[in-house]
CSV table of C-alpha atoms and ligand atoms in Angstrom, one decimal:
chain,number,residue,atom,x,y,z
A,457,MET,CA,0.0,0.0,0.0
A,458,ARG,CA,1.2,3.5,-0.9
A,459,ASP,CA,1.9,6.3,1.6
A,460,PHE,CA,-0.6,9.1,1.3
A,461,THR,CA,-0.4,12.8,2.3
A,462,CYS,CA,-3.0,15.6,2.2
A,463,SER,CA,-2.4,17.8,-0.9
A,464,GLU,CA,-3.7,20.9,1.1
A,465,CYS,CA,-1.6,20.6,4.2
A,466,GLY,CA,0.8,17.7,4.0
A,467,GLN,CA,-0.8,15.7,6.8
A,468,ARG,CA,-0.2,11.9,6.6
A,469,LEU,CA,-3.3,9.9,5.6
A,470,VAL,CA,-4.4,6.4,5.5
A,471,PHE,CA,-6.1,4.7,2.6
A,472,GLU,CA,-9.5,4.7,4.4
A,473,ASN,CA,-9.6,8.4,5.3
A,474,THR,CA,-12.6,10.5,4.2
A,475,LEU,CA,-11.4,13.7,6.0
A,476,CYS,CA,-8.1,15.4,6.7
A,477,LEU,CA,-8.1,15.7,10.5
A,478,SER,CA,-5.5,18.5,10.3
A,479,CYS,CA,-7.1,20.9,7.7
A,480,GLY,CA,-10.6,19.6,7.4
A,481,SER,CA,-10.5,18.9,3.7
A,482,SER,CA,-12.9,16.3,2.3
A,483,LEU,CA,-10.9,13.4,0.9
A,484,GLY,CA,-11.5,10.5,-1.5
A,485,PHE,CA,-9.4,7.9,-3.2
A,486,SER,CA,-9.1,8.0,-7.0
A,487,LEU,CA,-8.2,4.7,-8.6
A,488,SER,CA,-7.0,6.2,-11.8
A,489,ASP,CA,-4.7,8.5,-9.9
A,490,ARG,CA,-3.9,5.8,-7.3
A,491,ASN,CA,-4.0,8.6,-4.8
A,492,LEU,CA,-6.1,10.2,-2.1
A,493,LEU,CA,-7.3,13.5,-3.5
A,494,VAL,CA,-9.1,16.6,-2.0
A,495,LEU,CA,-12.7,17.2,-3.0
A,496,PRO,CA,-14.4,18.7,-4.9
A,497,LYS,CA,-11.6,19.9,-7.0
A,498,ASP,CA,-8.1,18.6,-6.4
A,499,PRO,CA,-5.5,21.4,-6.5
A,500,GLU,CA,-2.9,19.0,-7.9
A,501,SER,CA,-4.9,17.4,-10.7
A,502,GLY,CA,-7.5,20.1,-11.2
A,503,GLN,CA,-10.2,17.5,-12.1
A,504,ARG,CA,-13.7,17.7,-10.8
A,505,LEU,CA,-14.7,14.6,-8.8
A,506,ARG,CA,-17.5,13.3,-6.6
A,507,LYS,CA,-17.9,10.7,-4.0
A,508,CYS,CA,-19.1,7.1,-4.9
A,509,ALA,CA,-22.8,6.8,-4.3
A,510,ASN,CA,-22.0,4.0,-1.8
A,511,GLN,CA,-20.2,6.4,0.5
A,512,PHE,CA,-22.5,5.7,3.4
A,513,VAL,CA,-23.8,2.1,2.8
A,514,ALA,CA,-20.4,0.7,2.0
A,515,GLN,CA,-18.3,3.2,3.9
A,516,CYS,CA,-16.8,3.8,0.5
A,517,ASN,CA,-14.2,6.7,0.2
A,518,TRP,CA,-13.5,6.3,-3.5
A,519,MET,CA,-14.4,8.9,-6.0
A,520,ILE,CA,-15.1,9.1,-9.6
A,521,PRO,CA,-15.2,11.8,-12.3
A,522,GLU,CA,-18.3,14.0,-11.9
A,523,ASP,CA,-19.7,12.9,-15.3
A,524,GLY,CA,-19.1,9.2,-14.8
A,525,PRO,CA,-21.2,6.3,-13.3
A,526,ALA,CA,-22.6,6.6,-9.8
A,527,LEU,CA,-20.6,3.9,-8.3
A,528,CYS,CA,-16.8,3.5,-8.1
A,529,GLU,CA,-14.8,0.7,-9.8
A,530,SER,CA,-14.9,-1.4,-6.6
A,531,CYS,CA,-18.5,-1.0,-5.6
A,532,ARG,CA,-19.6,-1.7,-9.3
A,533,LEU,CA,-18.2,-5.2,-8.9
A,534,THR,CA,-20.7,-6.0,-6.1
A,535,ARG,CA,-23.8,-7.7,-7.4
A,536,THR,CA,-25.7,-8.6,-4.2
A,537,ARG,CA,-25.6,-6.8,-0.8
A,538,PRO,CA,-27.8,-6.2,2.2
A,539,ALA,CA,-30.7,-3.8,1.8
A,540,ASP,CA,-30.3,-0.1,2.5
A,541,ASN,CA,-32.4,-0.5,5.7
A,542,ASP,CA,-30.7,-3.6,7.0
A,543,ASP,CA,-28.8,-1.9,9.8
A,544,LYS,CA,-27.6,-5.1,11.4
A,545,TRP,CA,-25.7,-6.2,8.3
A,546,LEU,CA,-24.7,-2.9,6.7
A,547,ALA,CA,-21.8,-2.5,9.2
A,548,ALA,CA,-20.4,-5.9,8.3
A,549,PHE,CA,-21.0,-5.1,4.6
A,550,GLY,CA,-18.9,-1.9,5.0
A,551,GLU,CA,-16.1,-3.8,6.6
A,552,ALA,CA,-16.1,-6.3,3.7
A,553,GLU,CA,-16.2,-3.5,1.1
A,554,SER,CA,-13.2,-1.9,2.8
A,555,ALA,CA,-11.2,-5.0,2.6
A,556,LYS,CA,-12.3,-5.5,-1.0
A,557,ARG,CA,-11.1,-2.0,-2.0
A,558,ARG,CA,-7.6,-3.0,-0.8
A,559,LEU,CA,-7.9,-6.1,-3.0
A,560,ILE,CA,-9.0,-4.1,-6.1
A,561,LEU,CA,-6.2,-1.6,-5.7
A,562,GLU,CA,-3.6,-4.3,-5.4
A,563,LEU,CA,-4.9,-6.1,-8.5
A,564,THR,CA,-4.9,-2.8,-10.4
A,565,GLU,CA,-1.3,-2.1,-9.2
A,566,LEU,CA,-0.2,-5.5,-10.4
A,567,GLY,CA,-1.9,-4.8,-13.7
A,568,LEU,CA,-4.0,-8.0,-13.5
A,569,PRO,CA,-7.1,-8.1,-15.7
A,570,LEU,CA,-10.4,-7.3,-14.0
A,571,VAL,CA,-13.4,-8.1,-16.2
A,572,GLY,CA,-16.8,-7.5,-14.7
A,573,ARG,CA,-20.1,-9.3,-15.3
A,574,ASP,CA,-21.3,-6.5,-17.6
A,575,ALA,CA,-18.5,-7.3,-20.1
A,576,ASP,CA,-18.6,-11.1,-19.5
A,577,PRO,CA,-22.0,-12.2,-18.1
A,578,GLU,CA,-20.9,-15.8,-17.9
A,579,PHE,CA,-17.5,-15.7,-16.2
A,580,GLY,CA,-17.0,-12.0,-15.3
A,581,LEU,CA,-16.1,-11.0,-11.8
A,582,ALA,CA,-18.8,-10.2,-9.3
A,583,PHE,CA,-19.2,-10.2,-5.5
A,584,ASP,CA,-22.2,-11.4,-3.6
A,585,LEU,CA,-21.8,-10.1,0.0
A,586,LEU,CA,-24.5,-11.9,2.0
A,587,SER,CA,-25.7,-12.4,5.5
A,588,SER,CA,-25.9,-16.0,6.6
A,589,ALA,CA,-28.4,-15.1,9.3
A,590,ALA,CA,-31.3,-15.2,6.8
A,591,GLU,CA,-30.1,-17.8,4.3
A,592,HIS,CA,-27.4,-20.5,4.0
A,593,VAL,CA,-24.3,-18.7,2.7
A,594,VAL,CA,-21.0,-20.4,1.9
A,595,THR,CA,-17.9,-18.3,1.2
A,596,GLY,CA,-16.5,-19.4,-2.1
A,597,HIS,CA,-16.1,-18.8,-5.8
A,598,GLU,CA,-18.1,-20.1,-8.8
A,599,ASN,CA,-17.7,-19.0,-12.4
A,600,GLY,CA,-16.4,-15.5,-11.6
A,601,VAL,CA,-18.8,-14.9,-8.7
A,602,ILE,CA,-17.2,-14.5,-5.3
A,603,THR,CA,-19.5,-15.1,-2.3
A,604,LEU,CA,-18.6,-13.9,1.1
A,605,ASP,CA,-20.6,-14.7,4.3
A,606,LEU,CA,-20.8,-11.3,6.0
A,607,ALA,CA,-20.7,-13.0,9.4
A,608,GLU,CA,-17.0,-13.1,8.7
A,609,GLY,CA,-17.1,-9.3,9.3
A,610,ASP,CA,-17.9,-10.0,13.0
A,611,VAL,CA,-14.6,-10.2,14.8
A,612,VAL,CA,-15.8,-12.5,17.6
A,613,HIS,CA,-17.3,-14.9,15.1
A,614,ARG,CA,-14.3,-14.9,12.9
A,615,GLU,CA,-11.9,-15.5,15.8
A,616,GLN,CA,-14.1,-18.4,17.0
A,617,VAL,CA,-14.0,-20.0,13.6
A,618,ARG,CA,-10.2,-19.5,13.3
A,619,VAL,CA,-9.6,-21.3,16.6
A,620,GLU,CA,-12.1,-24.1,15.8
A,621,LEU,CA,-10.4,-24.7,12.5
A,622,ASP,CA,-6.9,-24.3,14.0
A,623,GLU,CA,-5.9,-21.7,11.4
A,624,ALA,CA,-2.9,-19.4,11.9
A,625,TYR,CA,-4.6,-16.5,10.2
A,626,ARG,CA,-8.2,-15.5,9.2
A,627,THR,CA,-9.2,-12.0,7.9
A,628,LEU,CA,-11.6,-10.5,5.4
A,629,LEU,CA,-8.8,-9.4,3.2
A,630,GLY,CA,-7.3,-13.0,3.4
A,631,HIS,CA,-10.7,-14.4,2.3
A,632,PHE,CA,-10.8,-12.1,-0.7
A,633,ARG,CA,-7.3,-12.8,-1.7
A,634,HIS,CA,-8.0,-16.6,-1.6
A,635,GLU,CA,-11.3,-16.4,-3.6
A,636,ILE,CA,-9.7,-14.1,-6.2
A,637,GLY,CA,-7.1,-16.8,-6.6
A,638,HIS,CA,-9.9,-19.2,-7.8
A,639,TYR,CA,-11.2,-16.5,-10.1
A,640,TYR,CA,-7.7,-16.1,-11.7
A,641,PHE,CA,-7.1,-19.9,-12.3
A,642,PRO,CA,-9.1,-20.1,-15.5
A,643,VAL,CA,-8.0,-16.5,-16.5
A,644,LEU,CA,-4.3,-17.1,-16.1
A,645,VAL,CA,-3.8,-20.9,-16.7
A,646,THR,CA,-5.0,-21.1,-20.3
A,647,ALA,CA,-2.0,-22.6,-22.2
A,648,GLU,CA,-1.5,-26.4,-22.4
A,649,ASP,CA,2.0,-26.2,-21.0
A,650,ASP,CA,0.8,-24.0,-18.1
A,651,LEU,CA,-1.8,-26.5,-17.3
A,652,ALA,CA,0.8,-29.3,-17.4
A,653,ARG,CA,3.0,-27.2,-15.0
A,654,PHE,CA,0.0,-26.7,-12.7
A,655,ARG,CA,-0.6,-30.5,-12.6
A,656,ASP,CA,3.1,-31.0,-11.7
A,657,LEU,CA,3.1,-28.5,-8.9
A,658,PHE,CA,-0.4,-28.7,-7.4
A,659,GLY,CA,-2.0,-31.8,-8.8
A,660,ASP,CA,-5.2,-32.4,-10.9
A,661,PRO,CA,-7.4,-29.2,-10.7
A,662,TYR,CA,-10.4,-31.2,-11.7
A,663,GLU,CA,-10.1,-33.9,-9.0
A,664,ASP,CA,-13.5,-34.6,-7.3
A,665,TYR,CA,-14.2,-31.8,-4.9
A,666,GLN,CA,-16.8,-33.3,-2.7
A,667,GLU,CA,-14.6,-36.4,-2.1
A,668,ALA,CA,-11.6,-34.2,-1.3
A,669,LEU,CA,-13.7,-32.1,1.1
A,670,ASN,CA,-15.0,-35.2,2.9
A,671,ARG,CA,-11.5,-36.6,3.2
A,672,HIS,CA,-10.2,-33.3,4.6
A,673,TYR,CA,-12.8,-33.0,7.3
A,674,SER,CA,-12.8,-36.7,8.2
A,675,GLU,CA,-9.0,-37.3,8.2
A,676,GLY,CA,-7.7,-33.9,9.1
A,677,LYS,CA,-4.4,-32.4,8.0
A,678,PRO,CA,-1.9,-34.9,6.7
A,679,PRO,CA,1.4,-35.1,8.8
A,680,GLY,CA,4.3,-33.1,7.3
A,681,TRP,CA,2.0,-30.9,5.3
A,682,GLU,CA,4.3,-27.9,5.9
A,683,SER,CA,7.0,-29.3,3.6
A,684,ALA,CA,4.8,-28.7,0.4
A,685,HIS,CA,1.9,-26.5,1.4
A,686,VAL,CA,1.5,-23.0,2.7
A,687,SER,CA,-1.4,-23.9,5.0
A,688,ALA,CA,-3.1,-27.1,6.1
A,689,TYR,CA,-6.3,-26.1,4.2
A,690,ALA,CA,-4.1,-26.0,1.0
A,691,THR,CA,-3.8,-29.9,1.3
A,692,MET,CA,-7.5,-30.3,0.7
A,693,HIS,CA,-7.5,-30.1,-3.1
A,694,PRO,CA,-5.2,-28.8,-5.8
A,695,ALA,CA,-7.6,-25.9,-6.5
A,696,GLU,CA,-7.4,-24.9,-2.8
A,697,ASP,CA,-3.6,-25.2,-2.8
A,698,TRP,CA,-3.5,-22.8,-5.8
A,699,ALA,CA,-5.9,-20.3,-4.1
A,700,GLU,CA,-4.0,-20.4,-0.8
A,701,THR,CA,-0.7,-19.9,-2.6
A,702,PHE,CA,-2.2,-17.1,-4.7
A,703,ALA,CA,-3.4,-15.4,-1.5
A,704,HIS,CA,0.0,-15.6,0.0
A,705,TYR,CA,1.5,-14.1,-3.2
A,706,LEU,CA,-0.8,-11.1,-2.8
A,707,HIS,CA,-0.1,-10.9,1.0
A,708,ILE,CA,3.7,-10.7,0.3
A,709,ARG,CA,3.5,-8.3,-2.7
A,710,ASP,CA,1.2,-5.9,-0.8
A,711,THR,CA,3.2,-6.0,2.5
A,712,LEU,CA,6.4,-5.5,0.6
A,713,ASP,CA,4.9,-2.5,-1.2
A,714,THR,CA,3.9,-0.9,2.1
A,715,ALA,CA,7.5,-1.6,3.4
A,716,ALA,CA,8.9,0.1,0.3
A,717,ALA,CA,6.6,3.1,0.8
A,718,PHE,CA,8.0,3.7,4.3
A,719,GLY,CA,11.6,3.0,3.5
A,720,PHE,CA,11.8,-0.6,5.0
A,721,ALA,CA,12.4,-2.1,1.5
A,722,PRO,CA,14.0,-0.7,-1.6
A,723,ALA,CA,11.7,1.5,-3.9
A,724,GLY,CA,12.1,-1.1,-6.5
A,725,ALA,CA,9.9,-3.5,-4.4
A,726,THR,CA,6.7,-1.6,-5.0
A,727,LEU,CA,3.7,-3.3,-6.7
A,728,ASP,CA,3.7,-1.2,-9.8
A,729,ARG,CA,7.3,-2.0,-10.6
A,730,PRO,CA,7.5,-5.1,-12.9
A,731,GLN,CA,9.6,-7.9,-11.5
A,732,PRO,CA,10.0,-10.1,-14.6
A,733,GLY,CA,11.1,-13.7,-14.6
A,734,ASN,CA,13.0,-15.9,-12.1
A,735,ALA,CA,15.2,-13.0,-11.0
A,736,GLY,CA,12.2,-10.9,-10.2
A,737,PHE,CA,10.7,-13.6,-8.0
A,738,ASP,CA,14.1,-14.3,-6.3
A,739,ARG,CA,14.3,-10.7,-5.5
A,740,ILE,CA,10.9,-10.5,-4.0
A,741,ILE,CA,11.6,-13.5,-1.8
A,742,GLU,CA,15.1,-12.2,-0.8
A,743,LEU,CA,13.4,-9.0,0.4
A,744,TRP,CA,10.5,-10.7,2.0
A,745,LEU,CA,12.1,-13.4,4.2
A,746,PRO,CA,14.1,-11.0,6.4
A,747,LEU,CA,11.3,-8.4,6.5
A,748,ALA,CA,8.7,-11.0,7.6
A,749,TRP,CA,11.1,-12.3,10.3
A,750,ALA,CA,11.6,-8.7,11.6
A,751,LEU,CA,7.9,-8.0,11.4
A,752,ASN,CA,7.1,-11.2,13.4
A,753,MET,CA,9.7,-10.2,16.1
A,754,MET,CA,8.2,-6.7,16.3
A,755,ASN,CA,4.7,-8.1,16.8
A,756,ARG,CA,6.0,-10.4,19.5
A,757,SER,CA,7.6,-7.4,21.2
A,758,MET,CA,4.2,-5.9,21.4
A,759,GLY,CA,2.7,-9.1,22.8
A,760,HIS,CA,0.8,-9.9,19.5
A,761,ARG,CA,0.8,-13.1,17.5
A,762,GLU,CA,3.3,-13.1,14.6
A,763,LEU,CA,2.3,-10.9,11.7
A,764,TYR,CA,3.1,-13.6,9.1
A,765,PRO,CA,2.8,-16.9,11.0
A,766,PHE,CA,3.8,-19.1,8.0
A,767,VAL,CA,6.8,-21.0,6.7
A,768,LEU,CA,7.6,-20.9,3.0
A,769,ALA,CA,9.0,-24.3,2.2
A,770,ASP,CA,11.0,-24.7,-1.1
A,771,ARG,CA,8.1,-26.6,-2.7
A,772,VAL,CA,5.7,-23.7,-1.7
A,773,LEU,CA,8.1,-21.2,-3.3
A,774,GLU,CA,8.2,-23.2,-6.5
A,775,LYS,CA,4.4,-23.0,-6.7
A,776,MET,CA,4.5,-19.3,-5.9
A,777,ARG,CA,7.1,-18.7,-8.6
A,778,PHE,CA,4.7,-20.2,-11.1
A,779,ILE,CA,2.0,-17.8,-10.0
A,780,HIS,CA,4.5,-14.9,-10.1
A,781,GLU,CA,5.4,-15.8,-13.7
A,782,LEU,CA,1.7,-16.0,-14.8
A,783,CYS,CA,1.0,-12.6,-13.1
A,784,ALA,CA,4.1,-11.0,-14.6
A,785,THR,CA,3.0,-12.3,-18.1
A,786,ALA,CA,-0.6,-11.0,-17.6
A,787,GLN,CA,0.9,-7.6,-16.6
A,788,GLY,CA,2.6,-7.5,-20.0
B,1052,ZN,ZN1,-5.1,18.4,5.1
B,1053,ZN,ZN1,-17.5,2.8,-4.0
B,1054,ZN,ZN1,-11.1,-21.9,-1.9
């Protein structure tokens, strides 16, 4: 994530700010500028902008050209959401949309294709953000549609599930990064030799899913899973292994980007800087490993759990290298 400052007074800002607490300027994020700008007319760019129509329901601070569509690039991707008067679930919806905006910015920074349902009604990307209180909702992905159970926005519920499932990490952003991995599988793995490499690294992506699910929940995690998988859940099915590894690729790239913005990693480590080929991936990992270790130790110093409680075995890095190559190619 980039480092932001107010263009009126120089105050430091965070991605979610809607107001500069120092000079009172109204702020919004512009995806095309990849920057927080001052409304209604940014003194730097001179363009006239307005807030996304979801500024209250989705806590959205993105803005769009005055003559453009009513919703921002991120909100437009949401197909289903709680009703405007559903006060109980709108807060959780806002939390989910906040995490989603971080996802959409990272994908844009990486130059990955984002095709919505309007352009591709069959496989385009859409989000259904639903409450499981009224109906049965399973977080997952199918043919471009990402479903998220808004109960995941409740911190007590989420922590309870995390402990029950013995997971090292569970966040809304993590859910989105995992599900978007499923979305990118058919988008990025199209060539025959890429599919062959997928099979070598992850296994058969079309293996029976229900069987794998039953096995995973009846037998539990296989011993020694850490030597080839980034998480225990990744052992469930090759498609889950790909999605988990993809999520970690996004964790690493974004966290490294933030580190670079604040001088803890070289400027060349930012998301918008292409890192082609094997050398590019080696460089990312060379920068990541000592950074993650230091961040983990800093979290421990504050009495928190480790920031990145994962081990990246060689086999996991090989899988991630493949994902990096596909993303770098898609970036062009
Ligand atoms: Zn200011
Ligand atoms: Zn919006
Ligand atoms: Zn999955």
